[in-house]
Amino acid sequence: MQVKPIEQRDADYLMDDAHVTIRGLSKKFGDVVIYDNFDFDIPRNKITTVFGPNGCGKSTIINMIADLMPRDAGEILINGKPVRETRIGYVFQNYREALFPWLRAIDNIRYPLQFLNLSKAEQKQRVDKLVEYFGVKIDLNRYPYQMSGGQQQLVSIMRSLVVEPEVLFLDEPFSALDYEMTLMMRDQLQKVFMETKTTMVLVSHDLEEAIYLADWVLLLSRHPAQVADFVNFDLPRPRHADSVIDPHFVEVKASCLETFQREVRKG
Amino acid sequence: MKIGTKFYPLFGVLGLVVVWYLGVLSEIVDPILLPSPGQTLAAIYNGMVGGELLFDFLRTIERTAYSILIASVIAIPLGIFLGSSENLYRSVEFVVDFFRSTPASALFPLFLVIFGVGDQTKILVASFGAALVILFNVAYGVMNARETRLLAAKVMGASRFRVLTDVMLMESMPQTFVGLRNGVSLALVIVIVAEMFIGSVDGLGYRVINAQMLFQMPDMYAAIFVSGALGYGFNLLFLTLEKRFVHWSGK
Ligand SMILES: Nc1ncnc2c1ncn2[C@@H]1O[C@H](COP(=O)(O)OP(=O)(O)O)[C@@H](O)[C@H]1O
Ligand SMILES: [Mg+2]
């Protein structure tokens, strides 16, 4: 199946300069239809956050885009190419089970570099640059199990960014962290985004977080999942603690909440 | 208080020695059958310092070490191979479980017919028993590798082979060590039984049965205690290796 030419596009959430294009995506688990002929475009160099009712298929869709889960039908292209031919990053919710406990933090971060064609000097430069972006003050010579949850997830994020991915996927990356750590990590992620402009797709179960981080918020309906709304949020970055009381934020949040409640009640 | 707890195990040892002495002094047990702790200790000392017991001790170590080596070389790669495909393992699971449940001693006559009464038979029966224990544990370790870690490696661009060597293999290490520890105790049991009954002229099993037939009770007790120490030592050795190589286990 081909990506539809622009003139044939009907929905306003399909765009010209999409980074990821999803066409005719279908997925069932047994008899349960999660996606049925689903079309969507993910904008380039933006953070798109995904929000929706529990079990609606948020993880499922990013797993299918990242080729971690087979799809029943449809086509997914990143920059016009199949996922296999692109570099992506993926941050799992469960950092404890995603990092390699037998490697030191720094070696965890370096691990994916061996699959790129880089010289030792380039590899070192990549890691150094990343450490600088994050202003890391933690001792990366420790093993993951010697670090706090937040530090482990930070290492996870660094590991996913070190390959300079075209698209970074994050599945509820902060939901296992305490509140204070979550706030810090959001700002770290925002800082990295402002530095690198990496296209990001972040799933969140926290609407406030979804909006705070987003350029675009994708609201999904109960399964079979459909685009309930695709909301632009263009408050200038860096956003900070006060952004959540900005009138624009409050307005977007109210609108998202209304859509969400309508979609949940529908089920 | 903290220093005190370190010495708690000594109380048990002391208790055992006291009960033993009481048994000897009260002559509840025929004094010929139960020598005093002092006599036994002397027999251990004389045997291990320049005596025959040391030689037997080393022979048993040698046989057990060969057994565990052969078992590991066969069972670890095979376990990884079988464990890497759940369907594959399911198809051989019954056979593995069946032979794992078969007492290895029942195989002595068969191995005797094939390999004769030499060292080979003792070592191979012990290897057989240990290999199945190791195989089972390695395969389970590989099969229970954390799904998320496998996906993480895949998404970073690791090939199927690299996922196997970089993740599954490492993930199976803790369970592999469980297999090695169980395997080595089983191998020691089999080697000692073999030394008792299968045309041996040395080894701790031979020493025990020989002392018994000659009615040299202190020597028999000495050989039993040295066997115990050997089993304990093997376990300790593998626990130490485990701590060293699988530092992340249980964390
Ligand atoms: N491997 C699977 N097998 C069967 N059902 C699944 C599987 N993964 C997810 N599901 C079901 O599909 C639906 C969507 O799952 P998921 O994408 O994980 O939801 P969420 O939006 O909460 O991330 C849920 O109802 C879930 O129970
Ligand atoms: Mg989910």
GROMACS .gro file of C-alpha atoms in nm, chain A residues 67-68 88 90 92 96-102 111-112 114-115 143 145 159, chain B residues 146 148-149 151-158 162 166-167 170-171 247-248 251:
model
   38
   67ASP     CA    1   0.866  -0.308   1.486
   68LEU     CA    2   0.863  -0.471   1.829
   88ILE     CA    3   1.513   0.457   1.625
   90TYR     CA    4   1.290   0.330   2.246
   92PHE     CA    5   1.065   0.139   2.812
   96ARG     CA    6   1.478  -0.216   3.558
   97GLU     CA    7   1.405  -0.475   3.293
   98ALA     CA    8   1.530  -0.271   3.000
   99LEU     CA    9   1.886  -0.191   3.109
  100PHE     CA   10   2.153  -0.461   3.115
  101PRO     CA   11   2.245  -0.514   3.480
  102TRP     CA   12   2.570  -0.690   3.389
  111TYR     CA   13   2.606  -0.065   2.379
  112PRO     CA   14   2.402   0.041   2.071
  114GLN     CA   15   2.864  -0.098   1.817
  115PHE     CA   16   2.587  -0.148   1.562
  143TYR     CA   17   2.597  -0.067   3.772
  145TYR     CA   18   2.122  -0.171   4.033
  159ARG     CA   19   2.121   0.486   2.569
  413ARG     CA   20   1.326  -1.082   3.043
  415THR     CA   21   1.183  -0.631   2.772
  416ARG     CA   22   1.560  -0.683   2.761
  418LEU     CA   23   1.320  -0.620   2.284
  419ALA     CA   24   1.559  -0.349   2.401
  420ALA     CA   25   1.850  -0.526   2.230
  421LYS     CA   26   1.645  -0.579   1.917
  422VAL     CA   27   1.537  -0.218   1.891
  423MET     CA   28   1.900  -0.107   1.930
  424GLY     CA   29   1.985  -0.308   1.621
  425ALA     CA   30   2.118  -0.636   1.762
  429ARG     CA   31   2.367  -1.101   1.909
  433ASP     CA   32   2.453  -1.055   2.455
  434VAL     CA   33   2.125  -1.093   2.638
  437MET     CA   34   2.379  -1.326   3.033
  438GLU     CA   35   2.021  -1.358   3.151
  514HIS     CA   36   2.712  -0.983   4.061
  515TRP     CA   37   2.374  -0.851   3.950
  518LYS     CA   38   1.931  -0.712   4.252
   0.00000   0.00000   0.00000
